[in-house]
Coordinates of C-alpha atoms and ligand atoms in Angstrom, one line a residue:
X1 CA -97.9 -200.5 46.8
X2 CA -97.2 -198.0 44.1
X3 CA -100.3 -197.1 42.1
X4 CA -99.8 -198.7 38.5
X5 CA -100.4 -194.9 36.8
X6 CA -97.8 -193.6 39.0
X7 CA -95.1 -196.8 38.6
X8 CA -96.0 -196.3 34.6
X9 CA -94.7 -192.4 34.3
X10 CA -92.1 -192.8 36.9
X11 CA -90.9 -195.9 34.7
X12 CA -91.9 -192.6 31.5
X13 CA -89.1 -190.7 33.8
X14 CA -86.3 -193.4 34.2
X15 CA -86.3 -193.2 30.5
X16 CA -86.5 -189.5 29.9
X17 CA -83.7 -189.2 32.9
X18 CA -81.2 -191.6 31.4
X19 CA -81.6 -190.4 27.7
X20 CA -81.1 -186.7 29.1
X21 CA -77.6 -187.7 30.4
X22 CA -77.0 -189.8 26.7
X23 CA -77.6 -186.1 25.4
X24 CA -75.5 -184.7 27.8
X25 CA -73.0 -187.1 26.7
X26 CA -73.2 -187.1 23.3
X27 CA -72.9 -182.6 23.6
X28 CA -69.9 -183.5 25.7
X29 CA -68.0 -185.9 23.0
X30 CA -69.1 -183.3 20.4
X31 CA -67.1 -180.5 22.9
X32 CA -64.3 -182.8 23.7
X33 CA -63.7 -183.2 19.6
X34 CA -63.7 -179.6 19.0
X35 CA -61.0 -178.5 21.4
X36 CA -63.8 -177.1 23.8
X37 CA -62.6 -179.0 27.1
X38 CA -64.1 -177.1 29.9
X39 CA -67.4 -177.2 28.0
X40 CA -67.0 -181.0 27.9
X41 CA -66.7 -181.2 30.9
X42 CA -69.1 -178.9 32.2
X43 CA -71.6 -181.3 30.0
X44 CA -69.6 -184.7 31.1
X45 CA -70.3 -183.8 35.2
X46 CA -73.8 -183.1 33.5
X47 CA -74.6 -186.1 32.0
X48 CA -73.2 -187.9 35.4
X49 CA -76.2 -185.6 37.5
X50 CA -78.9 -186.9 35.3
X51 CA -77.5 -190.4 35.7
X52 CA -78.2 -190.2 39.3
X53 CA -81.6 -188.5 38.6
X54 CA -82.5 -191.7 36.5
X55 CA -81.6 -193.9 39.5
X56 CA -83.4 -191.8 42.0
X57 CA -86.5 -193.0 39.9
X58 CA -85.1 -196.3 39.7
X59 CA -84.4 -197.1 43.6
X60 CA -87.7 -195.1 44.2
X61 CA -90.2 -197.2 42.0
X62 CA -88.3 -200.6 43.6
X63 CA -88.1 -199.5 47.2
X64 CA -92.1 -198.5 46.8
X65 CA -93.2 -201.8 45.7
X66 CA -92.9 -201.2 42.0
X67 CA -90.9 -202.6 39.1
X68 CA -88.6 -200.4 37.3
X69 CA -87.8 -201.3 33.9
X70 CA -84.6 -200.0 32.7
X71 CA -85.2 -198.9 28.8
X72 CA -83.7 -198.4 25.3
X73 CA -82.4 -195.1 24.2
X74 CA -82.6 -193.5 21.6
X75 CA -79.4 -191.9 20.3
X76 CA -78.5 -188.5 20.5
X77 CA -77.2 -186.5 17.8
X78 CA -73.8 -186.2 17.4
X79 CA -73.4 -183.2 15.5
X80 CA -74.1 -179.9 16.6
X81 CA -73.7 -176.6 15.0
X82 CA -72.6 -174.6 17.9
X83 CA -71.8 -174.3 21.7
X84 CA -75.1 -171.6 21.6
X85 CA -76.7 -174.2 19.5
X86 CA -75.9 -176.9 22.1
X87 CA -76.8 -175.0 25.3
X88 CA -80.0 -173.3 23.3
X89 CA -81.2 -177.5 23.5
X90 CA -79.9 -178.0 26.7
X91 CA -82.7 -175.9 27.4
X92 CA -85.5 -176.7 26.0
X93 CA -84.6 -180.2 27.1
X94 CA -84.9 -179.3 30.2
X95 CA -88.3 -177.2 30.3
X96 CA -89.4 -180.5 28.5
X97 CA -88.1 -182.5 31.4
X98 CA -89.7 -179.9 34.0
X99 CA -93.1 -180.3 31.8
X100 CA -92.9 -184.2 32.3
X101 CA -92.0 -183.7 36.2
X102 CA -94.9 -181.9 36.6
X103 CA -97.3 -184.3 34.6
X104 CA -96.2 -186.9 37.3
X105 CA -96.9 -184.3 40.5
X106 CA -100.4 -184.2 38.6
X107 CA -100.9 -187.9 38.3
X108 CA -99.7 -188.3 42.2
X109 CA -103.0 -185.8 42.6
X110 CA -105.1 -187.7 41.1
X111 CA -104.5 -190.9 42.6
X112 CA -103.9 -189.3 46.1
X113 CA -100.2 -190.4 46.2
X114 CA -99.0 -187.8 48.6
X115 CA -95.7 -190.3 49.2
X116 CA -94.7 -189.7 45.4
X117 CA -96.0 -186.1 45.5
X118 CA -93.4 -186.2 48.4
X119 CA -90.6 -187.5 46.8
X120 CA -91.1 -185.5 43.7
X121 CA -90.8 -182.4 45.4
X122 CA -86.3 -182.6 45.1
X123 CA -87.1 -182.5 41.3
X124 CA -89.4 -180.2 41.4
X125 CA -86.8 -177.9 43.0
X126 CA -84.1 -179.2 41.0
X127 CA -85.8 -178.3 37.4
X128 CA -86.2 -174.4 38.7
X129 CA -81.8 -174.8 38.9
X130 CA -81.1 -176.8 36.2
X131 CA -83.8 -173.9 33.6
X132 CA -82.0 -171.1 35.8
X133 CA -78.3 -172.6 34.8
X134 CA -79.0 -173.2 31.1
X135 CA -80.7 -169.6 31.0
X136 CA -77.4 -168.6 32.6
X137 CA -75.0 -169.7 30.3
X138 CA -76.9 -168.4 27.6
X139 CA -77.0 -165.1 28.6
X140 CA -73.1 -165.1 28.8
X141 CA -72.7 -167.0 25.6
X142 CA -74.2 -163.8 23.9
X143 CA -72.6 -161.6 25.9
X144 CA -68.8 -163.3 25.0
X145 CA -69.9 -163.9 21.2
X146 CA -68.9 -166.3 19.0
X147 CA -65.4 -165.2 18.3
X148 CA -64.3 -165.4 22.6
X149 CA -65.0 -169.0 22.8
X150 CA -61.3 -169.4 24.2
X151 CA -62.6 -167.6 27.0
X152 CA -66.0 -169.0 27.9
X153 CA -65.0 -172.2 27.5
X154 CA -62.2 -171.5 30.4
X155 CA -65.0 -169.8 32.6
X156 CA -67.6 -171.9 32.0
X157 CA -66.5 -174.5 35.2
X158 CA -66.2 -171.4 37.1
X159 CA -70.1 -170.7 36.6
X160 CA -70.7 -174.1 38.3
X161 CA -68.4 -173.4 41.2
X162 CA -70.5 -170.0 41.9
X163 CA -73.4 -171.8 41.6
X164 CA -72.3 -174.4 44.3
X165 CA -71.9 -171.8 46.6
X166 CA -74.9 -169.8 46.1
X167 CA -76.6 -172.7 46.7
X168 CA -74.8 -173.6 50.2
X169 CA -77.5 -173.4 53.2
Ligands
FE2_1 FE1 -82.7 -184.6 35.5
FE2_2 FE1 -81.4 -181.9 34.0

């Protein structure tokens, strides 16, 4: 049985998961409006990843004995004043998410939960990527400028494809 600590943050997580794709979706309408497709989508295939996060925590607190609960959301705003703007919160979402993973490796510590600790360990990795890809685009935001959008928003799927790769065993 899961430990009621550890089923209460995962359930924290399920939440924090499915409202980070709601974000993810709400950037991509935002994109998609302002003739910014490839960034849409780059943020639409987003949104779909964090979906799957959310019911990684989902299957994970049912299949341990728990109850997951699935949750409101708040809603995301749908104005933003920039694609820098956009991918400068994209990032400090996602050190907040990697702050909350890491509050649940603690609590699997405390508890002696070495199963959790266990499963946690794919997001654990997965946070160092997803800080790493934000970071990433930023970088070449600045270097392209505002007035080149045209072109990062053509090579912005191509970033994705060279991560894939570097990423291949
Ligand atoms: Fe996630
Ligand atoms: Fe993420």
């Amino acid at each position: 049985m899961l430990h009621k600590k550890v089923e209460a943050i995962c359930n924290r997580q399920v939440e924090r998961e499915g409202y980070s794709s709601n974000l993810y979706l709400a950037m991509a309408a935002w994109a998609e409006n302002n003739g910014l497709a490839g960034i849409a989508s780059w943020l639409y295939v987003q949104a779909d990843e964090e979906r799957l996060h959310m019911l990684k925590f989902i299957k994970y607190i049912n299949e341990r004995g728990g109850k997951a609960i699935i949750p409101a959301f708040k809603k995301p705003a749908a104005e933003y004043k920039s694609v820098e703007d956009i991918f400068t919160q994209v990032l400090k979402h996602e050190e907040f998410i990697t702050a909350s993973i890491n509050e649940i490796v603690q609590v699997t510590l405390e508890v002696k939960d070495y199963t959790t600790h266990s499963f946690l360990q794919w997001f654990v990795n997965e946070q160092i990527q997803e800080e790493a890809s934000a970071h990433a685009i930023l970088d070449k935001l600045r270097l392209v400028g505002k007035n080149n959008m045209y072109i990062f928003d053509r090579d912005i799927l191509g970033l994705r494809a060279a991560e894939a790769n570097a990423n291949q065993p």
